[in-house]
Amino acid sequence: MASNPQFRQRARKMAKRKTFDDSADEDTDKEFSLEESPSGDEADQDDEDEYNEVRQEFEFFDPQPATDREGIARLLRQLFDSDASSFHLGAIADLVLSQPTLGSTIKTDGHQSDPHAFLTVLNLKEHKDLPVIRQLIEYIGAQAATTPNLLPLNHVLDPSSGNEVGLILTERLINIATELVPPMYDMLLEEVSWAIDDKEPYTFTHYLIMSRTYLAVPSTFNERTNRPNKKSKPNAKEGIEEGHSMYYFHPEDEVLQRHATLHGSFEHVKQPSEGASDAKSTFHDFGIKTRGHLILIEAARFEAAVKDLQSEFQDTSTTVDATVGQT
């Protein structure tokens, strides 16, 4: 039974646990410890004062169709930002959940709790007739057509090219450490390999990663309060637009781009309305202008990109336990 690929997937996912600790020499189970920085009056205390320590345990699971739809839709809304209203996010979440042995979620309170992060891959060619996939392809093509760095994407996505593109969708809450990302990509590689062994349609020629960046722009909050804007350090690698500095919501993107055929950021079609009270307008008020970001990696180079992620971010004290659990 253990030789069955789907059994191996479930054995790996149902109860595998990722834990961190700064005391790597201990023999006990390790946990990921987050230290809270001093704030307010605490910042004035002596340097010898210890920080408060918060320990949080993270678990990896398969996507759970019975419980994860709303949580994944929320993360998709965060990923697509101000353009999220252009898509039927519930339909995308349903498609993610229709392949529950492919991709991962991260949770903190068991398999029935809300996902704090997810990562999956969708076969754009296999699902090309679904309205939401057609919409995604059109959206990506439109952004590529107006962004010089991304212009070749339209050829890659052209049905006549014969390419099989896997669209990687991934997003996480801000409290999810980057060190948790490499295991998700590593598991995706393994699951795609098992799916191919089972003659499932995951033999990709390219992986296209949807992500986010942001520009440091003049703060409208500072303008309203007559506070001077602080100058930010320019990003010398890419993304400078009108003198603004570009930064990554997902630090792993800079590593993945080392292996990319192309990558680039683009303006969202819809911008937050002026005077709106939602978080997106608040971002802009404080000098943060969010943008979409795309990274195209040839399948032949994807494994090396994942290994590079592991070298860059995965702590040597990291352990992943893969034992069969109950769902």
Short mmCIF file of C-alpha atoms in Angstrom, two decimals:
data_model
loop_
_atom_site.label_atom_id
_atom_site.label_comp_id
_atom_site.label_asym_id
_atom_site.label_seq_id
_atom_site.Cartn_x
_atom_site.Cartn_y
_atom_site.Cartn_z
CA MET A 1 0.00 0.00 0.00
CA ALA A 2 2.84 2.39 0.79
CA SER A 3 3.98 2.20 -2.84
CA ASN A 4 0.77 3.87 -4.03
CA PRO A 5 1.53 7.52 -4.95
CA GLN A 6 -1.68 8.94 -3.50
CA PHE A 7 -1.08 7.08 -0.23
CA ARG A 8 2.42 8.54 -0.10
CA GLN A 9 0.99 12.01 -0.61
CA ARG A 10 -1.49 11.65 2.20
CA ALA A 11 1.09 10.10 4.50
CA ARG A 12 3.33 13.06 3.87
CA LYS A 13 0.68 15.73 4.21
CA MET A 14 -1.89 14.63 6.74
CA ALA A 15 0.29 15.03 9.78
CA LYS A 16 3.60 16.43 8.71
CA ARG A 17 4.70 19.20 10.98
CA LYS A 18 7.25 21.91 10.37
CA THR A 19 8.96 23.24 13.50
CA PHE A 20 11.75 25.65 14.26
CA ASP A 21 13.79 26.60 17.30
CA ASP A 22 16.93 28.57 17.97
CA SER A 23 18.18 25.73 20.20
CA ALA A 24 19.00 23.31 17.39
CA ASP A 25 21.12 21.11 19.68
CA GLU A 26 18.18 20.02 21.81
CA ASP A 27 16.81 16.53 21.25
CA THR A 28 13.24 17.55 21.99
CA ASP A 29 10.72 18.50 19.31
CA LYS A 30 11.58 21.91 17.93
CA GLU A 31 9.19 24.80 17.59
CA PHE A 32 9.30 28.00 15.61
CA SER A 33 9.83 30.77 18.16
CA LEU A 34 9.01 34.38 17.38
CA GLU A 35 10.44 37.07 19.60
CA GLU A 36 8.43 40.25 20.01
CA SER A 37 10.45 43.44 19.76
CA PRO A 38 10.07 46.01 22.54
CA SER A 39 7.56 48.74 21.87
CA GLY A 40 6.44 51.87 23.65
CA ASP A 41 7.89 52.21 27.15
CA GLU A 42 9.55 48.79 26.80
CA ALA A 43 11.95 50.24 24.25
CA ASP A 44 13.43 52.39 27.01
CA GLN A 45 14.26 49.46 29.24
CA ASP A 46 17.81 48.25 29.73
CA ASP A 47 19.31 46.17 26.91
CA GLU A 48 19.61 43.32 29.37
CA ASP A 49 15.83 42.94 29.53
CA GLU A 50 14.64 39.88 27.64
CA TYR A 51 12.09 40.09 24.86
CA ASN A 52 8.75 38.40 25.31
CA GLU A 53 8.78 35.12 23.45
CA VAL A 54 5.84 33.75 21.49
CA ARG A 55 5.98 30.15 20.30
CA GLN A 56 3.82 29.13 17.37
CA GLU A 57 3.58 25.72 15.80
CA PHE A 58 2.75 25.44 12.11
CA GLU A 59 1.35 22.37 10.34
CA PHE A 60 1.15 21.55 6.64
CA PHE A 61 -1.96 19.96 5.15
CA ASP A 62 -3.51 19.06 1.85
CA PRO A 63 -6.18 21.55 0.81
CA GLN A 64 -9.35 20.55 2.66
CA PRO A 65 -12.46 20.90 0.43
CA ALA A 66 -14.80 20.79 3.43
CA THR A 67 -13.22 23.70 5.31
CA ASP A 68 -10.74 25.71 3.23
CA ARG A 69 -12.84 27.43 0.55
CA GLU A 70 -13.41 30.69 2.41
CA GLY A 71 -9.85 30.89 3.74
CA ILE A 72 -8.28 30.30 0.33
CA ALA A 73 -10.64 32.83 -1.26
CA ARG A 74 -9.51 35.41 1.32
CA LEU A 75 -5.86 34.74 0.51
CA LEU A 76 -6.63 35.00 -3.22
CA ARG A 77 -8.25 38.38 -2.56
CA GLN A 78 -5.01 39.47 -0.91
CA LEU A 79 -2.93 38.11 -3.80
CA PHE A 80 -4.89 39.86 -6.54
CA ASP A 81 -5.22 43.00 -4.43
CA SER A 82 -7.31 45.76 -6.00
CA ASP A 83 -7.98 43.60 -9.08
CA ALA A 84 -9.54 40.85 -6.97
CA SER A 85 -13.06 42.07 -7.74
CA SER A 86 -12.42 41.24 -11.41
CA PHE A 87 -12.35 37.50 -10.65
CA HIS A 88 -14.72 34.91 -9.27
CA LEU A 89 -12.43 34.03 -6.37
CA GLY A 90 -14.77 31.31 -5.16
CA ALA A 91 -14.42 29.55 -8.52
CA ILE A 92 -10.61 29.72 -8.30
CA ALA A 93 -10.76 28.37 -4.74
CA ASP A 94 -13.02 25.54 -5.92
CA LEU A 95 -10.51 24.65 -8.62
CA VAL A 96 -7.69 24.62 -6.06
CA LEU A 97 -9.76 22.34 -3.83
CA SER A 98 -10.66 20.03 -6.72
CA GLN A 99 -7.07 18.73 -6.65
CA PRO A 100 -6.64 18.13 -2.87
CA THR A 101 -3.53 15.96 -3.17
CA LEU A 102 -1.65 18.71 -5.00
CA GLY A 103 -0.46 21.79 -3.12
CA SER A 104 -0.29 22.69 0.56
CA THR A 105 -1.85 24.84 3.23
CA ILE A 106 -0.30 26.00 6.50
CA LYS A 107 -2.43 26.04 9.64
CA THR A 108 -1.92 26.51 13.36
CA ASP A 109 -4.91 24.74 14.91
CA GLY A 110 -5.49 21.47 13.10
CA HIS A 111 -6.84 20.57 9.68
CA GLN A 112 -10.25 22.15 10.28
CA SER A 113 -8.84 25.60 11.07
CA ASP A 114 -8.41 28.40 8.53
CA PRO A 115 -5.33 28.28 6.29
CA HIS A 116 -2.72 30.95 7.01
CA ALA A 117 -0.98 30.19 3.72
CA PHE A 118 -1.47 28.10 0.61
CA LEU A 119 0.46 27.10 -2.50
CA THR A 120 -0.79 25.19 -5.52
CA VAL A 121 -0.39 24.90 -9.30
CA LEU A 122 -3.13 24.99 -11.94
CA ASN A 123 -2.73 23.62 -15.47
CA LEU A 124 -3.81 26.52 -17.68
CA LYS A 125 -4.10 24.36 -20.80
CA GLU A 126 -6.07 21.59 -19.09
CA HIS A 127 -8.58 24.07 -17.64
CA LYS A 128 -8.59 26.56 -20.53
CA ASP A 129 -12.32 26.16 -21.14
CA LEU A 130 -13.27 27.16 -17.60
CA PRO A 131 -14.50 30.78 -17.54
CA VAL A 132 -12.30 31.74 -14.60
CA ILE A 133 -9.15 30.32 -16.27
CA ARG A 134 -9.98 32.10 -19.53
CA GLN A 135 -10.32 35.27 -17.48
CA LEU A 136 -6.97 34.69 -15.76
CA ILE A 137 -5.20 34.05 -19.06
CA GLU A 138 -6.72 37.20 -20.59
CA TYR A 139 -5.75 39.21 -17.52
CA ILE A 140 -2.14 37.99 -17.59
CA GLY A 141 -1.93 38.60 -21.34
CA ALA A 142 -3.25 42.14 -20.99
CA GLN A 143 -0.72 42.99 -18.28
CA ALA A 144 2.11 41.42 -20.29
CA ALA A 145 1.16 43.45 -23.37
CA THR A 146 1.74 46.72 -21.49
CA THR A 147 4.87 45.64 -19.59
CA PRO A 148 8.01 45.28 -21.73
CA ASN A 149 9.66 42.72 -19.43
CA LEU A 150 6.59 40.50 -19.65
CA LEU A 151 5.75 40.90 -23.34
CA PRO A 152 7.06 37.41 -24.36
CA LEU A 153 4.50 35.84 -22.02
CA ASN A 154 1.80 36.17 -24.65
CA HIS A 155 3.73 33.85 -26.95
CA VAL A 156 4.30 31.36 -24.13
CA LEU A 157 0.57 31.35 -23.33
CA ASP A 158 -0.51 31.11 -26.98
CA PRO A 159 -2.37 27.79 -27.47
CA SER A 160 -0.50 27.22 -30.75
CA SER A 161 2.86 27.28 -28.94
CA GLY A 162 2.32 23.79 -27.52
CA ASN A 163 3.45 24.96 -24.08
CA GLU A 164 2.00 23.48 -20.90
CA VAL A 165 2.03 26.26 -18.32
CA GLY A 166 1.45 25.61 -14.64
CA LEU A 167 0.15 28.71 -12.87
CA ILE A 168 1.45 28.77 -9.29
CA LEU A 169 -0.83 30.61 -6.90
CA THR A 170 0.52 31.22 -3.41
CA GLU A 171 -0.23 33.68 -0.66
CA ARG A 172 0.19 33.89 3.11
CA LEU A 173 -0.59 36.03 6.11
CA ILE A 174 2.10 38.42 7.25
CA ASN A 175 2.97 36.31 10.32
CA ILE A 176 4.04 33.33 8.18
CA ALA A 177 7.83 33.29 8.04
CA THR A 178 9.62 32.97 4.70
CA GLU A 179 11.41 29.88 6.11
CA LEU A 180 8.11 28.01 5.76
CA VAL A 181 8.00 28.57 2.00
CA PRO A 182 10.75 26.18 0.74
CA PRO A 183 9.02 23.05 2.13
CA MET A 184 5.84 24.02 0.28
CA TYR A 185 7.69 24.25 -3.03
CA ASP A 186 9.60 21.05 -2.28
CA MET A 187 6.36 19.17 -1.63
CA LEU A 188 4.83 20.61 -4.80
CA LEU A 189 7.71 19.22 -6.85
CA GLU A 190 7.23 15.80 -5.29
CA GLU A 191 3.47 15.83 -5.78
CA VAL A 192 3.78 16.88 -9.44
CA SER A 193 6.21 13.99 -9.94
CA TRP A 194 3.75 11.53 -8.41
CA ALA A 195 0.90 12.97 -10.49
CA ILE A 196 2.94 12.46 -13.66
CA ASP A 197 3.60 8.86 -12.59
CA ASP A 198 -0.18 8.47 -12.34
CA LYS A 199 -0.59 9.85 -15.90
CA GLU A 200 -2.22 13.03 -14.64
CA PRO A 201 -1.84 16.25 -16.69
CA TYR A 202 1.02 17.95 -14.86
CA THR A 203 3.89 17.59 -17.34
CA PHE A 204 4.64 21.29 -17.58
CA THR A 205 7.02 23.14 -19.86
CA HIS A 206 6.89 26.28 -17.71
CA TYR A 207 5.82 27.45 -14.27
CA LEU A 208 4.29 30.92 -13.99
CA ILE A 209 4.24 32.36 -10.47
CA MET A 210 1.70 35.04 -9.59
CA SER A 211 2.95 37.32 -6.85
CA ARG A 212 2.99 40.89 -5.52
CA THR A 213 5.41 43.77 -5.09
CA TYR A 214 5.05 47.34 -3.92
CA LEU A 215 6.54 50.73 -4.65
CA ALA A 216 7.61 53.24 -2.04
CA VAL A 217 5.75 56.37 -3.12
CA PRO A 218 5.12 59.73 -1.47
CA SER A 219 2.82 59.29 1.50
CA THR A 220 -0.48 61.12 1.27
CA PHE A 221 -0.72 60.76 5.06
CA ASN A 222 2.44 62.83 5.40
CA GLU A 223 1.02 65.40 3.03
CA ARG A 224 -2.13 65.72 5.15
CA THR A 225 -0.17 65.96 8.40
CA ASN A 226 2.63 68.15 6.97
CA ARG A 227 5.22 65.53 7.85
CA PRO A 228 8.31 65.18 5.63
CA ASN A 229 8.49 62.05 3.47
CA LYS A 230 11.40 59.75 4.21
CA LYS A 231 13.56 58.75 1.27
CA SER A 232 13.87 55.02 0.76
CA LYS A 233 16.85 53.07 -0.54
CA PRO A 234 16.54 52.36 -4.29
CA ASN A 235 16.30 48.78 -5.51
CA ALA A 236 19.13 48.44 -7.99
CA LYS A 237 17.96 45.13 -9.44
CA GLU A 238 14.65 45.98 -11.07
CA GLY A 239 11.30 47.64 -10.85
CA ILE A 240 12.27 51.30 -10.51
CA GLU A 241 9.32 53.25 -11.83
CA GLU A 242 9.40 57.03 -11.94
CA GLY A 243 12.21 57.02 -9.39
CA HIS A 244 10.30 54.94 -6.84
CA SER A 245 11.85 51.96 -5.06
CA MET A 246 10.37 48.49 -5.51
CA TYR A 247 10.12 45.89 -2.75
CA TYR A 248 8.82 42.31 -2.47
CA PHE A 249 5.95 41.07 -0.34
CA HIS A 250 7.42 37.58 -0.90
CA PRO A 251 11.20 37.64 -0.33
CA GLU A 252 11.54 34.26 -2.05
CA ASP A 253 10.68 35.92 -5.37
CA GLU A 254 14.16 37.44 -5.59
CA VAL A 255 15.65 33.94 -5.37
CA LEU A 256 13.23 32.40 -7.87
CA GLN A 257 14.02 35.17 -10.34
CA ARG A 258 17.62 33.98 -10.57
CA HIS A 259 16.26 31.02 -12.52
CA ALA A 260 13.55 32.85 -14.46
CA THR A 261 13.16 33.25 -18.20
CA LEU A 262 11.42 36.54 -17.49
CA HIS A 263 9.88 38.44 -14.61
CA GLY A 264 8.35 41.82 -14.00
CA SER A 265 5.81 43.88 -12.09
CA PHE A 266 2.71 45.51 -13.50
CA GLU A 267 0.13 48.09 -12.52
CA HIS A 268 -3.16 46.79 -11.25
CA VAL A 269 -6.04 47.56 -13.56
CA LYS A 270 -8.10 48.91 -10.69
CA GLN A 271 -6.63 51.35 -8.19
CA PRO A 272 -8.05 51.94 -4.70
CA SER A 273 -10.59 54.74 -4.73
CA GLU A 274 -9.43 57.99 -3.21
CA GLY A 275 -10.87 58.47 0.24
CA ALA A 276 -11.73 54.77 0.64
CA SER A 277 -11.33 53.38 4.13
CA ASP A 278 -10.17 49.88 3.20
CA ALA A 279 -6.66 48.53 3.82
CA LYS A 280 -5.60 49.07 0.21
CA SER A 281 -6.19 52.80 0.39
CA THR A 282 -4.47 52.83 3.78
CA PHE A 283 -1.40 51.28 2.13
CA HIS A 284 -1.30 54.14 -0.36
CA ASP A 285 -1.87 56.70 2.39
CA PHE A 286 1.34 55.54 4.03
CA GLY A 287 3.40 55.47 0.84
CA ILE A 288 2.88 51.89 -0.32
CA LYS A 289 1.61 51.30 -3.86
CA THR A 290 0.95 47.62 -4.48
CA ARG A 291 1.53 45.96 -7.86
CA GLY A 292 1.16 42.56 -9.46
CA HIS A 293 4.25 40.50 -10.23
CA LEU A 294 4.88 37.53 -12.53
CA ILE A 295 7.82 35.12 -12.69
CA LEU A 296 8.19 32.59 -15.55
CA ILE A 297 10.54 29.64 -14.98
CA GLU A 298 11.14 26.83 -17.46
CA ALA A 299 10.22 23.46 -15.96
CA ALA A 300 13.75 22.18 -16.56
CA ARG A 301 15.07 24.88 -14.22
CA PHE A 302 12.34 24.74 -11.58
CA GLU A 303 13.93 22.06 -9.39
CA ALA A 304 17.15 24.07 -9.18
CA ALA A 305 15.11 27.14 -8.20
CA VAL A 306 13.46 25.20 -5.37
CA LYS A 307 16.83 23.94 -4.14
CA ASP A 308 18.08 27.51 -4.19
CA LEU A 309 15.14 28.50 -1.99
CA GLN A 310 16.06 25.79 0.49
CA SER A 311 19.66 26.99 0.64
CA GLU A 312 18.63 30.61 1.04
CA PHE A 313 15.83 30.40 3.58
CA GLN A 314 15.47 27.01 5.19
CA ASP A 315 17.12 27.00 8.62
CA THR A 316 19.49 24.11 9.36
CA SER A 317 17.43 23.38 12.47
CA THR A 318 14.29 22.86 10.42
CA THR A 319 12.67 19.44 10.61
CA VAL A 320 9.66 18.06 8.79
CA ASP A 321 7.91 15.08 10.33
CA ALA A 322 5.91 13.00 7.86
CA THR A 323 3.74 10.54 9.74
CA VAL A 324 0.24 9.36 8.99
CA GLY A 325 -2.42 11.23 10.95
CA GLN A 326 -6.18 11.49 11.09
CA THR A 327 -8.20 14.02 9.10
#
